[in-house]
Tab-separated table of C-alpha atoms in Angstrom:
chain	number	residue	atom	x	y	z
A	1	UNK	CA	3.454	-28.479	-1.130
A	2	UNK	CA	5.820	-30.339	0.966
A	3	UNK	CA	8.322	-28.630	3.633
A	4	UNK	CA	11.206	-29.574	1.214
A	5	UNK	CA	10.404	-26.582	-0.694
A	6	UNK	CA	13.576	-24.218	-1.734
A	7	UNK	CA	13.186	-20.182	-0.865
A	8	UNK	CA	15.242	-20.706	-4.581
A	9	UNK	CA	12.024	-22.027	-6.482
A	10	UNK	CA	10.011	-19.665	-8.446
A	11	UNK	CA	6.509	-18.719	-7.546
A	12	UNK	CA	4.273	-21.755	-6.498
A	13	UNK	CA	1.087	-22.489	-8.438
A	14	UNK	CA	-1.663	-21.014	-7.196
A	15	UNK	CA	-2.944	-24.809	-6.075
A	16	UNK	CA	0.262	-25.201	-4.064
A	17	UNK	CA	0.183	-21.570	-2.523
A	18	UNK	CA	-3.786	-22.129	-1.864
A	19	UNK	CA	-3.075	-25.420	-0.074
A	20	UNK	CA	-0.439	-23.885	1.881
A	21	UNK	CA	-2.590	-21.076	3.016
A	22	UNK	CA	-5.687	-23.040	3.750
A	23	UNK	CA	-3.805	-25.365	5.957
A	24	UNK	CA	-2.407	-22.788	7.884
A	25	UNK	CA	1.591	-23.769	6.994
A	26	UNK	CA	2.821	-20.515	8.806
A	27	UNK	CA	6.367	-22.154	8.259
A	28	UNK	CA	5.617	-21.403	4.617
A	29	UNK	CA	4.036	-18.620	4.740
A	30	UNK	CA	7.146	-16.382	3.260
A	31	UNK	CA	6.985	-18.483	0.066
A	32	UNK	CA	3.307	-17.493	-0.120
A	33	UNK	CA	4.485	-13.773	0.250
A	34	UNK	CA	7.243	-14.643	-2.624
A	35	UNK	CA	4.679	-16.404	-4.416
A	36	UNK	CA	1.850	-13.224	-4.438
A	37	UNK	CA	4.456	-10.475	-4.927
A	38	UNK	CA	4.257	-12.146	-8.652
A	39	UNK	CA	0.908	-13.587	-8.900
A	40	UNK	CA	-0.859	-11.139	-6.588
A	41	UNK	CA	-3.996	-12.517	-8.274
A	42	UNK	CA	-4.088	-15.416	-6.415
A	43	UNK	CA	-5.482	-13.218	-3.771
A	44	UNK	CA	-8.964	-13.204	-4.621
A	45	UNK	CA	-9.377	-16.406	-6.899
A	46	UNK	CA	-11.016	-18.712	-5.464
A	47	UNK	CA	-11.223	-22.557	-7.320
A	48	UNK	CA	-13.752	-24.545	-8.036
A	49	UNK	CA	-13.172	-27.066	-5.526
A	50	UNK	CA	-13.429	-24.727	-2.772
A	51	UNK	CA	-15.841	-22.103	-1.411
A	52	UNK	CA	-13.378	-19.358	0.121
A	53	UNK	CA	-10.103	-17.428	-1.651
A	54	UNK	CA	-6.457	-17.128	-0.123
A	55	UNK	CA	-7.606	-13.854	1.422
A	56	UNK	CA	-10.819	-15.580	3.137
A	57	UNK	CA	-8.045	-17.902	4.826
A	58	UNK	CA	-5.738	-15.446	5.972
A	59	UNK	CA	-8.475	-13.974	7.425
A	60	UNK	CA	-9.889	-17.340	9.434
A	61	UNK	CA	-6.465	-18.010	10.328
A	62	UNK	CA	-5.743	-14.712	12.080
A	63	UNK	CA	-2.682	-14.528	9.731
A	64	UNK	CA	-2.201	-10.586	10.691
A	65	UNK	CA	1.399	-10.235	9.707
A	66	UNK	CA	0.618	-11.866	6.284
A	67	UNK	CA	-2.000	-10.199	5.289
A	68	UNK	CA	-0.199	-6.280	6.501
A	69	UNK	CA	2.071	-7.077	4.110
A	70	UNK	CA	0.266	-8.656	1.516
A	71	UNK	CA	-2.518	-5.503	0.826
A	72	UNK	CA	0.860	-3.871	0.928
A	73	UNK	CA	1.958	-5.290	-2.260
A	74	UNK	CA	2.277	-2.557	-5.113
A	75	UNK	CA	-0.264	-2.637	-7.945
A	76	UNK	CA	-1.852	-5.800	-5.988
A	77	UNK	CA	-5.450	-6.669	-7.696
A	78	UNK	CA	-6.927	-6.531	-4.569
A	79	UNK	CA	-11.090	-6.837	-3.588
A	80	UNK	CA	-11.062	-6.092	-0.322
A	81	UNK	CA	-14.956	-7.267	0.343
A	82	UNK	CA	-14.946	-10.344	-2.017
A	83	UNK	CA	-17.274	-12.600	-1.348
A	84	UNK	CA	-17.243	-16.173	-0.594
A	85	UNK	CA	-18.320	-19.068	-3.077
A	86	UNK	CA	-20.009	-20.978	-0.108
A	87	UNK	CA	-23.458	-20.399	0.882
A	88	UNK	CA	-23.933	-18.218	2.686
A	89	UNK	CA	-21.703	-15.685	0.881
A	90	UNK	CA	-19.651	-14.093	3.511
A	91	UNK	CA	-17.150	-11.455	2.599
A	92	UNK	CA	-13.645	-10.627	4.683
A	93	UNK	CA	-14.825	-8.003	7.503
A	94	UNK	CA	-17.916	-10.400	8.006
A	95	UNK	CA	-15.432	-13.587	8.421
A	96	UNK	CA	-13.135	-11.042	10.740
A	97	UNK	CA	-16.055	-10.341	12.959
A	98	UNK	CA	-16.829	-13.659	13.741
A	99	UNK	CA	-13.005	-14.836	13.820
A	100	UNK	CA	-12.615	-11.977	16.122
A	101	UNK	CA	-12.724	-13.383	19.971
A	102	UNK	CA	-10.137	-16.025	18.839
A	103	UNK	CA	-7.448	-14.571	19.804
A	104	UNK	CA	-5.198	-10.651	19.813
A	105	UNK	CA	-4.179	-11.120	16.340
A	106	UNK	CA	-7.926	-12.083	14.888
A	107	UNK	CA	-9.097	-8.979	16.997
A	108	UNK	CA	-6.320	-6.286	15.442
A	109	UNK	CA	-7.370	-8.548	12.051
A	110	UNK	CA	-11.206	-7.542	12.504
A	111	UNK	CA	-10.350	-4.112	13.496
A	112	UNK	CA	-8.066	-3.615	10.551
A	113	UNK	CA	-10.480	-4.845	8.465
A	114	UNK	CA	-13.594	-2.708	9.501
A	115	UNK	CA	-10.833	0.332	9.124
A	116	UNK	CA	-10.300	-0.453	5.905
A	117	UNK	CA	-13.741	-0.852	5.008
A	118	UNK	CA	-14.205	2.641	6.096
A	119	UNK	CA	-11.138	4.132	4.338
A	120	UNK	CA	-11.923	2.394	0.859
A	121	UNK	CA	-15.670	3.377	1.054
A	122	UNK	CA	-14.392	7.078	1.647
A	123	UNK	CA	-11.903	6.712	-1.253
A	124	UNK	CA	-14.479	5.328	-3.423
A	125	UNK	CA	-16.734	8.746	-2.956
A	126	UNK	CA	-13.107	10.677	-3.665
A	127	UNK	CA	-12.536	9.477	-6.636
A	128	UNK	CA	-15.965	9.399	-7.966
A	129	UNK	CA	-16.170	13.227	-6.963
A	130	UNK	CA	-19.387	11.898	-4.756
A	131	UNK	CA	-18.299	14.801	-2.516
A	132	UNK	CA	-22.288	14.897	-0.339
A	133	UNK	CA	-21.274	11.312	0.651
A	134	UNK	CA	-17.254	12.745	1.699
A	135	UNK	CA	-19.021	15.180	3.900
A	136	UNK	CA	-21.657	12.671	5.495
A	137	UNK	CA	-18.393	10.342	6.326
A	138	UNK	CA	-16.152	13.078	7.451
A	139	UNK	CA	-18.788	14.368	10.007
A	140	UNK	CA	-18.627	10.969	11.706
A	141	UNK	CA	-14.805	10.595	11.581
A	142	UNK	CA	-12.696	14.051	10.280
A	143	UNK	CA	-9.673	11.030	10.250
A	144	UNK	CA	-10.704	9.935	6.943
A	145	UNK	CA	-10.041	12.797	4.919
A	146	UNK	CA	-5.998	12.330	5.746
A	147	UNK	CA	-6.248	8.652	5.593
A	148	UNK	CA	-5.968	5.903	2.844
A	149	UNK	CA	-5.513	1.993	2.148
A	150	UNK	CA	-1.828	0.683	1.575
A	151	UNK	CA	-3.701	-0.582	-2.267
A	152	UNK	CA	-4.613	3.189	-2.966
A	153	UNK	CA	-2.699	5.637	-4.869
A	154	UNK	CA	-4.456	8.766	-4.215
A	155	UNK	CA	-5.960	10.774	-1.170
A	156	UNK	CA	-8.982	12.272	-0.526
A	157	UNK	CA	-7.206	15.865	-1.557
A	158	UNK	CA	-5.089	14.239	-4.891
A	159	UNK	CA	-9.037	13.130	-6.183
A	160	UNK	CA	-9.665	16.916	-5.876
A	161	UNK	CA	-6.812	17.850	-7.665
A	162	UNK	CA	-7.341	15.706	-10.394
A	163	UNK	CA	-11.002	16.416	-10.907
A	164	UNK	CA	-10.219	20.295	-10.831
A	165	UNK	CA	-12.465	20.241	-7.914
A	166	UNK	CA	-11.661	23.314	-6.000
A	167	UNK	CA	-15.178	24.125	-4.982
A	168	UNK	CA	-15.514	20.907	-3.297
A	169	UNK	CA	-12.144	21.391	-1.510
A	170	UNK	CA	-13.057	25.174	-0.343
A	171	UNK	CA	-16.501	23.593	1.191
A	172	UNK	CA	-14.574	20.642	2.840
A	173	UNK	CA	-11.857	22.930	4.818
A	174	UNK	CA	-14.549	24.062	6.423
A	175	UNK	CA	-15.149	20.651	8.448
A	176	UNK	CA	-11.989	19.319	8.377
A	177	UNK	CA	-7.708	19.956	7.564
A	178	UNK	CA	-6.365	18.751	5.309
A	179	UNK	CA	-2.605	17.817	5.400
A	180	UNK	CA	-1.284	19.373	2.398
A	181	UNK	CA	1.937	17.389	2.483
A	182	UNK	CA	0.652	13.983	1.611
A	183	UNK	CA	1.976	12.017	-1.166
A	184	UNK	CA	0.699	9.810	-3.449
A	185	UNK	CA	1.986	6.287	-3.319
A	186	UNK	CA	3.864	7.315	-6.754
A	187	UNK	CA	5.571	10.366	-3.975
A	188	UNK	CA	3.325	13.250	-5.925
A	189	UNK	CA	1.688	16.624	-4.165
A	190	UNK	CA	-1.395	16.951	-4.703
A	191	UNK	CA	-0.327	19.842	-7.355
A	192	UNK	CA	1.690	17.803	-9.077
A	193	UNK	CA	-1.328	15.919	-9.995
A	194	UNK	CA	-3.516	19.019	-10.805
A	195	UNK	CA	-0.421	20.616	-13.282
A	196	UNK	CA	-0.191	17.068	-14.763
A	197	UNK	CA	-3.850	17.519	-15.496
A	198	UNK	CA	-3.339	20.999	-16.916
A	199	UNK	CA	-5.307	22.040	-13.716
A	200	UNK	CA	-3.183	25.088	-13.309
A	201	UNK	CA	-5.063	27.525	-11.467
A	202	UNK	CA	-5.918	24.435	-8.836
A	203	UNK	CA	-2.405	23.855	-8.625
A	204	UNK	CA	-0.987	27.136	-7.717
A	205	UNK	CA	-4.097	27.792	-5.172
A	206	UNK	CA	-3.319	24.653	-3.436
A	207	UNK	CA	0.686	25.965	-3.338
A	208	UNK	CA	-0.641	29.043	-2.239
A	209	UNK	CA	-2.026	27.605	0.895
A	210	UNK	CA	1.003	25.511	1.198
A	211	UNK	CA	4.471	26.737	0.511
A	212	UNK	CA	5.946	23.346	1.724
A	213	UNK	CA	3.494	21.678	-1.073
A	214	UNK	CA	5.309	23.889	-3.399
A	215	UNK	CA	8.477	23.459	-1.797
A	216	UNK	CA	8.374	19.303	-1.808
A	217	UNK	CA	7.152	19.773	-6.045
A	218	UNK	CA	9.960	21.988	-6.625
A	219	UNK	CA	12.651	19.470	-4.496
A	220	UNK	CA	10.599	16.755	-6.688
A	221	UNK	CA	11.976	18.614	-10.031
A	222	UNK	CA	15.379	19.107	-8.954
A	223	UNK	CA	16.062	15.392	-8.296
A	224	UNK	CA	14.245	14.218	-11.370
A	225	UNK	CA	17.113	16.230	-13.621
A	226	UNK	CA	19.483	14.847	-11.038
A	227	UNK	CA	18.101	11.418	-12.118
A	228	UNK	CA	16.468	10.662	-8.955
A	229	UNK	CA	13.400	10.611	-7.265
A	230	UNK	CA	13.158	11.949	-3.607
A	231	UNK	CA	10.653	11.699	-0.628
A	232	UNK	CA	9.563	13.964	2.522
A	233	UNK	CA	13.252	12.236	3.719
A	234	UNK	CA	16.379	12.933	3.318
A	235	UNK	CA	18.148	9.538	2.560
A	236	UNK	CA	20.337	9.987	0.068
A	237	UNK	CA	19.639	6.823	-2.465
A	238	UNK	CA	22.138	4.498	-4.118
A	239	UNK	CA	22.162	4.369	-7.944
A	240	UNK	CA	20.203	1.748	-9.471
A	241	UNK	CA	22.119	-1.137	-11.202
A	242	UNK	CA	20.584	-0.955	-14.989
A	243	UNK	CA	21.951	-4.807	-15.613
A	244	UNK	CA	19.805	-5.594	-11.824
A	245	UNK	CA	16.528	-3.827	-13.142
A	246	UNK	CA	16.887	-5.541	-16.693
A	247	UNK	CA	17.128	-9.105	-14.826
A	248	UNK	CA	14.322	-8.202	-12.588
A	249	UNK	CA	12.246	-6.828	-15.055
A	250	UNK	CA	12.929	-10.419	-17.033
A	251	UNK	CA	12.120	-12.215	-14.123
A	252	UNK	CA	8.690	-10.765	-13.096
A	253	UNK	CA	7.698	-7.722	-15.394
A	254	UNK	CA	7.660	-3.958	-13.961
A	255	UNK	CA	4.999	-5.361	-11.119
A	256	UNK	CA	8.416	-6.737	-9.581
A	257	UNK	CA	10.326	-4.555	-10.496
A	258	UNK	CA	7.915	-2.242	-7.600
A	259	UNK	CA	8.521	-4.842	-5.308
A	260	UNK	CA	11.926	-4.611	-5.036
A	261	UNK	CA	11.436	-0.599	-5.165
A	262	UNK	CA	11.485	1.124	-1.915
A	263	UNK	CA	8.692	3.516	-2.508
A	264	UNK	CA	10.675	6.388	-0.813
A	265	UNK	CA	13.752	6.610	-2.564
A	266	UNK	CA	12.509	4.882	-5.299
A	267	UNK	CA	15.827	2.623	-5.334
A	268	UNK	CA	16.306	-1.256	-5.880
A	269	UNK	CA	16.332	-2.084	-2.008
A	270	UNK	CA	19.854	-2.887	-0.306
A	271	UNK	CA	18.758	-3.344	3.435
A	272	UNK	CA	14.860	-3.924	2.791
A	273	UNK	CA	12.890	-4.058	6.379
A	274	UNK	CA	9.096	-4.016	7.155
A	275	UNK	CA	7.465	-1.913	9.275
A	276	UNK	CA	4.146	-2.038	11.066
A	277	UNK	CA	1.999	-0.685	7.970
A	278	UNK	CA	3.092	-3.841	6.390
A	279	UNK	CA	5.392	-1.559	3.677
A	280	UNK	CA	8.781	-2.583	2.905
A	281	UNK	CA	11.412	0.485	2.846
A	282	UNK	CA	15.246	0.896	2.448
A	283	UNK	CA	16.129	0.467	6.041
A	284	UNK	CA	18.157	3.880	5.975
A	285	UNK	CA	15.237	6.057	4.631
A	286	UNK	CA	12.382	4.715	6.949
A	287	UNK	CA	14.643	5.042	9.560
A	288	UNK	CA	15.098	8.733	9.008
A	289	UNK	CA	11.534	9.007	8.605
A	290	UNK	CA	11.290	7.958	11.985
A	291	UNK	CA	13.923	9.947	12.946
A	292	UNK	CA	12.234	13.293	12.443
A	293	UNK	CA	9.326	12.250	15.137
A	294	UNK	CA	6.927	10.858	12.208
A	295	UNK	CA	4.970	8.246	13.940
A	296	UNK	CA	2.419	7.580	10.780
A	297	UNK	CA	3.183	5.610	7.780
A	298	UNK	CA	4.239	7.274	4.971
A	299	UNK	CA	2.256	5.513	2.746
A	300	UNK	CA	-1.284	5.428	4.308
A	301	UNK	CA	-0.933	8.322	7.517
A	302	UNK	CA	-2.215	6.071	9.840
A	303	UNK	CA	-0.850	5.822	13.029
A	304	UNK	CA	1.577	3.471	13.489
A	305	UNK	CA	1.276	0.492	15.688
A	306	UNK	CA	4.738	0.442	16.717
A	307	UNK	CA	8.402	1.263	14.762
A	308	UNK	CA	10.310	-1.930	14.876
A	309	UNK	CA	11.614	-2.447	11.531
A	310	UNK	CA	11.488	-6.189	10.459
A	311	UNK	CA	14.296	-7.145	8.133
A	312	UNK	CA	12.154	-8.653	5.028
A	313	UNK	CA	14.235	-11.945	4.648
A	314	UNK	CA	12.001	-12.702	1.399
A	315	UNK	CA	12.737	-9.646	-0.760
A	316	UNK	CA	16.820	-9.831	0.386
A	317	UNK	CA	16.761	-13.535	-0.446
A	318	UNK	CA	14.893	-12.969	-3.721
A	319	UNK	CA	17.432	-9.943	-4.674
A	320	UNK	CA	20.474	-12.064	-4.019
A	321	UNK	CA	19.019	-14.788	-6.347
A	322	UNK	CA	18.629	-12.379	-9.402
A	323	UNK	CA	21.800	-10.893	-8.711
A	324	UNK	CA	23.367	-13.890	-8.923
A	325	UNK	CA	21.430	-14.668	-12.476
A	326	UNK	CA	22.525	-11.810	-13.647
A	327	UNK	CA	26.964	-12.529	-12.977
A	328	UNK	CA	25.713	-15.604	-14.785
């Protein structure tokens, strides 16, 4: 892949995207973005000629700001401890521990990493209603049980919903809180996902507890007759263009069609920006996220690192060139 390349091209081949990433082209590095927002399984491949994936380089390169925002990606395919094809097999965190003393953006890189290790470990247990192993974690660190990776839909408290699990959740207040305001990355309570089980009873104990559960479900029903889906904000979203979401739709399938979705108003983006959880929002929305005092992401509750909101150049540029298409 030569520098000549046009932010108009399509998505690279995974050769050229792998080349660019193993050589470290950080001048390139939004057309990888563009490039895995439709072939996020690129990721983890790794070829034949070569012992280490995409993700094993952005790793060894220290490529922090890439890789925030590429386990950010919705629906991304992503392995988090894949292994190398070189012997011996190392996996990510492994690579990120011994990249680590390179420099500050390999360190926040390793400690990232060995975060996320932790969180998708704990999520595992959740959703395999392993709840002994829950407990063993959340004695060690009480974080977890509020805390998930940007590739993970539920909680530890929407697992329990969905399972009917009640028991489990009675036993686990007692050694830690649960924030009963989290949303799924699809913006559901955790009762919305126990009444779309039929879990009915579950449901209305966990509204019980939690009148602003209850109240956020009930805000959730209003907008959907409205047409529209709302968020723990406030931004009032812009209507979808049907002819825009038919020519994105075309262009990459419903996968893209979530990457050009701000996941809180759950609106084709205007003013996309990217903050520091490596999420893109509507600029107006995140904004008034922040606004209220919020200082953890929306999407996983961790804290945040800082709340500079980073115009995302690729997703505007991208937008503009399917709008176009479509006056075509």
């Amino acid at each position: 892949m030569t520098a000549s390349a046009s932010a108009n091209e399509g998505p690279l081949s995974f050769e050229e995207v792998f080349d660019l990433v193993k050589r470290n082209e950080q001048a390139h590095y939004d057309l990888v973005y563009r490039t895995l927002l439709a072939k996020s399984e690129y990721l983890t491949s790794i070829p034949n000629y070569d012992g280490y994936s995409i993700l094993h380089y952005l790793v060894i390169h220290g490529a922090l700001n890439l890789f925030n925002q590429v386990i950010a990606i919705p629906n991304i395919r992503f392995i988090l401890l894949t292994k190398s094809a070189s012997k011996p097999n190392k996996d990510v965190l492994q690579l990120a521990n011994e990249n680590r003393l390179k420099s500050s953006n390999h360190r926040k890189l390793f400690q990232i990493i060995d975060r996320l290790v932790q969180m998708d470990k704990f999520a595992e247990y959740g959703k395999n209603n392993q709840i002994n192993e829950c407990k063993k974690m959340l004695e060690l660190d009480r974080q977890l049980v509020n805390e998930k990776p940007p590739y993970r839909r539920y909680y530890l408290i929407h697992h329990l919903a969905y399972a009917n699990n009640r028991q489990a959740f009675d036993e686990l207040c007692q050694i830690c809180q649960f924030d009963m305001t989290l949303l799924t990355s699809d913006m559901n309570t955790a009762s919305e996902v126990a009444f779309e089980r039929n879990h009915r009873d579950f449901a209305r104990y966990l509204e019980t507890l939690s009148p602003q559960m209850r109240a956020i479900r009930e805000q959730h029903q209003k907008d959907k007759q409205k047409g529209k889906v709302s968020s723990k904000t406030t931004a009032e979203p812009a209507e979808n263009d049907p002819g825009l979401e038919k020519q994105i739709v075309s262009t990459g399938g419903n996968n893209m069609l979530d990457c050009f979705t701000c996941p809180l108003t759950k609106e084709i983006f205007r003013d996309p920006v990217v903050l520091s959880d490596g999420f893109t929002y509507e600029r107006t929305a995140i904004q008034q996220w922040l606004d209220l005092g919020n200082r953890r992401s929306p999407m996983t509750n961790i804290e945040l690192t800082n709340v500079e909101l980073v115009p995302n150049t690729v997703l505007k540029h991208l937008l503009n060139d399917i709008a176009e298409k479509q006056k075509k």
